[in-house]
mmCIF file of C-alpha atoms in Angstrom:
data_model
loop_
_atom_site.group_PDB
_atom_site.id
_atom_site.type_symbol
_atom_site.label_atom_id
_atom_site.label_comp_id
_atom_site.label_asym_id
_atom_site.label_seq_id
_atom_site.Cartn_x
_atom_site.Cartn_y
_atom_site.Cartn_z
ATOM 1 C CA MET A 15 8.801 1.759 11.895
ATOM 2 C CA LEU A 16 12.002 1.988 12.920
ATOM 3 C CA PHE A 17 14.982 4.239 11.834
ATOM 4 C CA THR A 18 17.822 2.054 10.746
ATOM 5 C CA MET A 19 20.950 3.637 9.291
ATOM 6 C CA ARG A 20 19.740 1.994 5.932
ATOM 7 C CA ASN A 21 16.970 4.414 6.408
ATOM 8 C CA LEU A 22 19.410 7.974 7.613
ATOM 9 C CA ILE A 23 22.099 6.636 4.751
ATOM 10 C CA LEU A 24 18.153 7.043 2.064
ATOM 11 C CA VAL A 25 17.802 10.069 3.925
ATOM 12 C CA LEU A 26 21.294 12.385 3.594
ATOM 13 C CA LEU A 27 21.652 10.331 0.097
ATOM 14 C CA THR A 28 18.382 11.991 -1.751
ATOM 15 C CA ILE A 29 19.098 15.480 0.890
ATOM 16 C CA SER A 30 22.280 15.439 -1.658
ATOM 17 C CA VAL A 31 21.407 14.769 -5.026
ATOM 18 C CA ILE A 32 18.637 17.571 -4.423
ATOM 19 C CA GLY A 33 21.576 20.271 -3.299
ATOM 20 C CA LEU A 34 23.846 18.648 -6.277
ATOM 21 C CA ALA A 35 20.734 19.490 -8.336
ATOM 22 C CA GLY A 36 19.911 22.972 -7.514
ATOM 23 C CA CYS A 37 23.445 23.767 -8.208
ATOM 24 C CA SER A 38 23.585 22.230 -11.723
ATOM 25 C CA LYS A 39 24.146 24.431 -14.322
ATOM 26 C CA ASP A 40 19.969 23.933 -15.219
ATOM 27 C CA SER A 41 18.919 25.101 -11.867
ATOM 28 C CA GLY A 42 17.575 28.251 -13.586
ATOM 29 C CA ASN A 43 14.942 26.084 -14.950
ATOM 30 C CA LEU A 44 14.087 24.138 -12.073
ATOM 31 C CA SER A 45 10.525 23.889 -12.133
ATOM 32 C CA SER A 46 7.903 25.426 -9.691
ATOM 33 C CA SER A 47 6.845 23.384 -7.390
ATOM 34 C CA ALA A 48 10.255 22.388 -7.008
ATOM 35 C CA PRO A 49 11.422 25.940 -6.353
ATOM 36 C CA SER A 50 15.050 25.980 -4.737
ATOM 37 C CA GLY A 51 16.139 28.688 -5.427
ATOM 38 C CA ASN A 52 13.734 31.295 -5.458
ATOM 39 C CA THR A 53 13.989 34.085 -2.969
ATOM 40 C CA LEU A 54 11.958 35.913 -0.548
ATOM 41 C CA ASN A 55 12.734 40.031 0.642
ATOM 42 C CA GLY A 56 16.278 39.394 0.136
ATOM 43 C CA GLY A 57 16.343 35.904 1.738
ATOM 44 C CA GLY A 58 17.400 32.225 2.196
ATOM 45 C CA SER A 59 16.204 29.876 -0.826
ATOM 46 C CA THR A 60 12.193 28.451 -0.008
ATOM 47 C CA GLY A 61 12.830 24.472 1.202
ATOM 48 C CA GLN A 62 11.954 21.982 -1.874
ATOM 49 C CA GLY A 63 10.383 18.896 -0.649
ATOM 50 C CA GLY A 64 7.032 16.899 -1.304
ATOM 51 C CA SER A 65 3.825 17.613 -1.287
ATOM 52 C CA LEU A 66 2.878 15.393 1.546
ATOM 53 C CA ALA A 67 5.421 17.792 3.674
ATOM 54 C CA ARG A 68 4.580 19.198 7.073
ATOM 55 C CA PHE A 69 6.614 21.995 7.358
ATOM 56 C CA THR A 70 9.424 24.079 4.825
ATOM 57 C CA VAL A 71 11.402 26.686 4.726
ATOM 58 C CA VAL A 72 11.290 29.791 2.986
ATOM 59 C CA GLY A 73 14.270 32.386 3.131
ATOM 60 C CA ASN A 74 15.097 32.616 6.900
ATOM 61 C CA TYR A 75 11.830 31.171 8.376
ATOM 62 C CA LEU A 76 10.784 27.780 8.415
ATOM 63 C CA TYR A 77 7.058 27.240 8.649
ATOM 64 C CA THR A 78 5.668 24.161 10.191
ATOM 65 C CA ILE A 79 1.689 23.113 10.665
ATOM 66 C CA ASP A 80 0.132 20.538 13.129
ATOM 67 C CA GLN A 81 -3.689 19.469 13.121
ATOM 68 C CA GLN A 82 -4.933 23.273 13.945
ATOM 69 C CA SER A 83 -2.103 25.372 13.496
ATOM 70 C CA LEU A 84 0.572 27.344 11.845
ATOM 71 C CA ASN A 85 3.646 27.697 13.246
ATOM 72 C CA VAL A 86 6.193 30.856 12.905
ATOM 73 C CA PHE A 87 10.150 30.210 13.190
ATOM 74 C CA ASP A 88 13.312 32.731 12.871
ATOM 75 C CA ILE A 89 15.694 30.938 11.685
ATOM 76 C CA THR A 90 18.499 33.321 10.875
ATOM 77 C CA THR A 91 20.518 31.927 13.280
ATOM 78 C CA SER A 92 20.365 28.264 12.778
ATOM 79 C CA SER A 93 22.013 27.439 16.278
ATOM 80 C CA ASN A 94 18.923 29.003 18.030
ATOM 81 C CA PRO A 95 16.234 28.791 16.376
ATOM 82 C CA VAL A 96 13.120 31.434 18.007
ATOM 83 C CA PHE A 97 8.880 30.865 17.351
ATOM 84 C CA ARG A 98 7.539 34.126 16.158
ATOM 85 C CA LYS A 99 3.879 33.995 15.592
ATOM 86 C CA LYS A 100 0.977 30.717 15.924
ATOM 87 C CA VAL A 101 -1.692 31.143 13.285
ATOM 88 C CA ASN A 102 -5.165 29.420 13.775
ATOM 89 C CA LEU A 103 -6.146 27.654 10.833
ATOM 90 C CA GLY A 104 -9.134 25.615 11.431
ATOM 91 C CA MET A 105 -9.249 21.568 11.463
ATOM 92 C CA ASN A 106 -7.101 18.574 9.916
ATOM 93 C CA ILE A 107 -4.912 20.676 8.638
ATOM 94 C CA GLU A 108 -2.664 17.631 6.499
ATOM 95 C CA THR A 109 0.329 19.447 3.988
ATOM 96 C CA ILE A 110 2.243 22.607 3.708
ATOM 97 C CA PHE A 111 3.806 23.087 0.266
ATOM 98 C CA PRO A 112 5.791 26.868 -0.647
ATOM 99 C CA PHE A 113 5.536 29.046 -4.027
ATOM 100 C CA LYS A 114 7.177 32.523 -4.123
ATOM 101 C CA ASN A 115 5.672 34.348 -1.366
ATOM 102 C CA LYS A 116 2.611 31.692 -0.563
ATOM 103 C CA LEU A 117 2.273 29.312 1.097
ATOM 104 C CA PHE A 118 -0.630 26.752 -0.290
ATOM 105 C CA ILE A 119 -2.213 24.705 3.227
ATOM 106 C CA ALA A 120 -4.196 21.699 2.735
ATOM 107 C CA SER A 121 -6.896 20.400 5.531
ATOM 108 C CA ASN A 122 -9.134 17.271 4.623
ATOM 109 C CA THR A 123 -11.862 19.641 3.475
ATOM 110 C CA ALA A 124 -10.361 22.698 2.202
ATOM 111 C CA MET A 125 -7.201 24.112 0.583
ATOM 112 C CA PHE A 126 -5.682 27.564 2.347
ATOM 113 C CA ILE A 127 -3.142 29.913 0.293
ATOM 114 C CA TYR A 128 -1.275 32.779 3.084
ATOM 115 C CA ASN A 129 0.865 34.878 1.750
ATOM 116 C CA ILE A 130 3.907 35.521 3.612
ATOM 117 C CA SER A 131 5.550 39.197 1.913
ATOM 118 C CA ASN A 132 5.970 39.736 5.581
ATOM 119 C CA PRO A 133 7.564 36.166 6.763
ATOM 120 C CA GLU A 134 6.341 36.425 10.934
ATOM 121 C CA THR A 135 3.090 37.471 9.938
ATOM 122 C CA PRO A 136 1.025 35.007 7.595
ATOM 123 C CA ILE A 137 -2.493 36.328 5.983
ATOM 124 C CA ARG A 138 -4.651 33.984 4.482
ATOM 125 C CA GLU A 139 -5.410 35.357 0.770
ATOM 126 C CA SER A 140 -8.384 32.931 0.612
ATOM 127 C CA GLN A 141 -9.578 29.113 1.058
ATOM 128 C CA VAL A 142 -11.173 26.386 -1.312
ATOM 129 C CA GLU A 143 -13.744 24.052 0.012
ATOM 130 C CA HIS A 144 -14.080 20.771 -0.946
ATOM 131 C CA PHE A 145 -15.244 17.302 -0.741
ATOM 132 C CA THR A 146 -13.680 15.600 2.401
ATOM 133 C CA GLY A 147 -10.264 13.373 1.685
ATOM 134 C CA CYS A 148 -6.808 13.772 1.746
ATOM 135 C CA ASP A 149 -5.431 16.365 0.082
ATOM 136 C CA PRO A 150 -1.473 17.223 -1.160
ATOM 137 C CA VAL A 151 -1.497 20.448 -3.433
ATOM 138 C CA VAL A 152 1.324 21.929 -5.634
ATOM 139 C CA ALA A 153 1.109 25.504 -7.430
ATOM 140 C CA ASN A 154 2.784 27.464 -9.815
ATOM 141 C CA ASP A 155 1.890 31.154 -11.160
ATOM 142 C CA SER A 156 -1.137 30.966 -12.037
ATOM 143 C CA VAL A 157 -2.840 27.325 -10.744
ATOM 144 C CA ALA A 158 -3.290 24.986 -8.238
ATOM 145 C CA PHE A 159 -3.025 21.401 -8.056
ATOM 146 C CA LEU A 160 -4.687 19.174 -4.863
ATOM 147 C CA THR A 161 -5.073 15.225 -5.437
ATOM 148 C CA ILE A 162 -8.355 14.099 -3.039
ATOM 149 C CA ARG A 163 -8.083 10.968 -1.479
ATOM 150 C CA GLY A 164 -10.575 9.334 0.266
ATOM 151 C CA GLY A 165 -10.765 6.232 1.833
ATOM 152 C CA ASN A 166 -9.752 5.111 5.592
ATOM 153 C CA GLN A 167 -8.965 7.805 7.461
ATOM 154 C CA CYS A 168 -9.352 10.462 4.678
ATOM 155 C CA GLY A 169 -13.531 10.330 5.447
ATOM 156 C CA SER A 170 -14.604 9.703 2.248
ATOM 157 C CA GLN A 171 -14.917 7.752 -1.758
ATOM 158 C CA ILE A 172 -13.367 10.560 -3.002
ATOM 159 C CA ASN A 173 -10.831 9.983 -5.666
ATOM 160 C CA VAL A 174 -10.657 13.100 -8.382
ATOM 161 C CA LEU A 175 -6.861 15.944 -9.167
ATOM 162 C CA ASN A 176 -8.799 19.234 -8.703
ATOM 163 C CA ILE A 177 -7.435 22.023 -10.636
ATOM 164 C CA TYR A 178 -7.791 25.607 -10.205
ATOM 165 C CA ASP A 179 -6.912 29.343 -11.547
ATOM 166 C CA ILE A 180 -5.174 31.135 -8.729
ATOM 167 C CA LYS A 181 -4.320 33.887 -10.866
ATOM 168 C CA ASP A 182 -5.996 36.472 -8.675
ATOM 169 C CA VAL A 183 -5.107 33.766 -5.301
ATOM 170 C CA ARG A 184 -7.663 36.204 -3.654
ATOM 171 C CA TYR A 185 -10.775 34.513 -5.577
ATOM 172 C CA PRO A 186 -9.588 30.594 -6.847
ATOM 173 C CA LYS A 187 -11.754 29.566 -9.726
ATOM 174 C CA PHE A 188 -12.251 25.756 -9.717
ATOM 175 C CA ILE A 189 -11.356 24.638 -13.702
ATOM 176 C CA THR A 190 -11.602 20.937 -13.846
ATOM 177 C CA SER A 191 -10.867 17.421 -12.087
ATOM 178 C CA MET A 192 -10.140 13.640 -13.184
ATOM 179 C CA SER A 193 -10.630 10.699 -11.918
ATOM 180 C CA MET A 194 -7.785 9.097 -9.794
ATOM 181 C CA THR A 195 -7.987 5.435 -8.281
ATOM 182 C CA ASN A 196 -6.386 7.072 -5.344
ATOM 183 C CA PRO A 197 -4.064 9.867 -5.655
ATOM 184 C CA PHE A 198 -1.264 10.549 -2.910
ATOM 185 C CA GLY A 199 0.855 13.316 -3.478
ATOM 186 C CA LEU A 200 2.482 14.952 -6.667
ATOM 187 C CA GLY A 201 4.878 17.183 -8.622
ATOM 188 C CA LEU A 202 4.963 20.058 -11.243
ATOM 189 C CA LYS A 203 7.469 20.259 -13.916
ATOM 190 C CA ASN A 204 7.112 23.199 -16.397
ATOM 191 C CA ASN A 205 3.743 22.080 -18.062
ATOM 192 C CA ILE A 206 3.904 18.141 -16.803
ATOM 193 C CA LEU A 207 2.367 17.132 -13.739
ATOM 194 C CA TYR A 208 2.988 13.649 -11.934
ATOM 195 C CA VAL A 209 0.348 12.458 -9.972
ATOM 196 C CA CYS A 210 1.498 9.400 -7.593
ATOM 197 C CA ASP A 211 -1.748 7.472 -7.875
ATOM 198 C CA ASN A 212 -1.491 4.596 -5.546
ATOM 199 C CA ASN A 213 -1.525 1.030 -6.969
ATOM 200 C CA ALA A 214 -2.217 2.687 -10.423
ATOM 201 C CA GLY A 215 0.898 3.473 -11.198
ATOM 202 C CA LEU A 216 2.924 7.770 -12.018
ATOM 203 C CA ARG A 217 0.467 9.059 -14.062
ATOM 204 C CA ILE A 218 2.391 11.536 -16.409
ATOM 205 C CA ILE A 219 -0.565 14.433 -17.459
ATOM 206 C CA ASP A 220 0.691 17.358 -19.626
ATOM 207 C CA VAL A 221 -1.357 20.131 -18.274
ATOM 208 C CA SER A 222 0.208 22.579 -20.307
ATOM 209 C CA ASN A 223 -4.141 23.903 -20.628
ATOM 210 C CA PRO A 224 -4.987 23.078 -17.175
ATOM 211 C CA LYS A 225 -8.619 23.392 -19.336
ATOM 212 C CA ASN A 226 -8.014 19.649 -20.462
ATOM 213 C CA PRO A 227 -5.618 18.416 -19.053
ATOM 214 C CA ILE A 228 -4.315 15.206 -20.712
ATOM 215 C CA GLU A 229 -2.640 11.657 -19.705
ATOM 216 C CA LEU A 230 -0.172 10.958 -20.876
ATOM 217 C CA GLY A 231 1.156 8.148 -19.617
ATOM 218 C CA ILE A 232 1.359 5.537 -16.320
ATOM 219 C CA LEU A 233 4.368 4.432 -14.646
ATOM 220 C CA THR A 234 3.372 0.797 -12.912
ATOM 221 C CA GLN A 235 6.392 -0.346 -11.509
ATOM 222 C CA GLU A 236 6.380 1.066 -8.828
ATOM 223 C CA ARG A 237 3.908 2.054 -5.709
ATOM 224 C CA PHE A 238 4.417 6.100 -5.733
ATOM 225 C CA ILE A 239 3.818 7.919 -2.391
ATOM 226 C CA ASP A 240 5.147 11.455 -3.612
ATOM 227 C CA VAL A 241 7.548 12.917 -5.686
ATOM 228 C CA ILE A 242 10.003 16.309 -5.601
ATOM 229 C CA PRO A 243 10.888 17.534 -9.330
ATOM 230 C CA ALA A 244 14.150 18.841 -9.079
ATOM 231 C CA GLY A 245 16.193 19.954 -11.898
ATOM 232 C CA ASP A 246 16.622 17.461 -14.100
ATOM 233 C CA LEU A 247 15.859 14.343 -12.110
ATOM 234 C CA LEU A 248 12.338 12.921 -10.016
ATOM 235 C CA ILE A 249 12.746 12.119 -6.680
ATOM 236 C CA GLY A 250 10.666 9.486 -5.756
ATOM 237 C CA MET A 251 8.727 8.244 -2.603
ATOM 238 C CA LEU A 252 7.933 4.410 -2.916
ATOM 239 C CA THR A 253 6.277 2.828 0.147
ATOM 240 C CA ASP A 254 9.443 0.905 -0.217
ATOM 241 C CA GLY A 255 12.512 2.953 -0.658
ATOM 242 C CA ILE A 256 13.158 5.802 -3.135
ATOM 243 C CA ALA A 257 13.507 6.172 -6.713
ATOM 244 C CA TYR A 258 15.678 8.671 -8.699
ATOM 245 C CA LEU A 259 14.489 9.414 -12.630
ATOM 246 C CA ASP A 260 15.123 11.485 -15.003
ATOM 247 C CA ILE A 261 13.187 13.531 -16.360
ATOM 248 C CA THR A 262 15.125 15.341 -18.920
ATOM 249 C CA ASP A 263 12.182 15.069 -21.386
ATOM 250 C CA PRO A 264 9.532 15.848 -18.795
ATOM 251 C CA THR A 265 7.190 13.374 -20.442
ATOM 252 C CA ALA A 266 8.754 10.227 -20.885
ATOM 253 C CA PRO A 267 10.989 9.832 -17.284
ATOM 254 C CA LYS A 268 13.573 7.669 -17.492
ATOM 255 C CA LYS A 269 14.067 5.493 -14.476
ATOM 256 C CA LEU A 270 17.778 5.439 -13.151
ATOM 257 C CA ALA A 271 17.913 4.167 -9.668
ATOM 258 C CA VAL A 272 15.466 2.319 -6.908
ATOM 259 C CA ILE A 273 16.473 1.883 -3.779
ATOM 260 C CA LYS A 274 14.953 -1.011 -1.537
ATOM 261 C CA ASN A 275 14.556 -0.192 2.119
#
């Protein structure tokens, strides 16, 4: 798809809205899945992105993934980024998600947790194998949420949300799973998880008890691919544009605007 001027405007608008949300008086209450404002070793803030991202910024470092590797760049001088390290991850690497001093990296068969306390030298702390499928991931201090999507290039017919206990990141423990239709990205605000379940809609799930997640509702007006909670704003990537929702009450998102391509 061509990158049109309209696409550029959508991207710039989203970036500006995220920035405003991050600087609002409520920025101290940002959810763990949108960790803008978290710092690492006194550096800058953690980059805020969706669960389908293939790069992220933490402090003064840019982390990117390709099919097999994690690449580390020092961006202390933004006009002159310096490549620092390549870390072999395996095969079919898909997404990367930062939380505090951790990177959660998903392939089509596993979730990897890397410690970046030393930002130039990511160290693998653990990994979790799962059924083959496309798998975005988000996490907080104690729980990781992973969608597994089957069909087409994803390699299976499994469509679920998996939940893992990561209180001890060295030994993640499977907690439970929920059946989905065809899940894509997901986002977390406090104890409310938003799952983009393709044609089924945007699922709103209470995960205050990870052992017993409860679906509170589903928004069916749009087809969501990924979401970014930013303060009281939920920014949704649609198949044909961008949606903005008010999540002052996280359990009841209210549509503010939809901009179509």
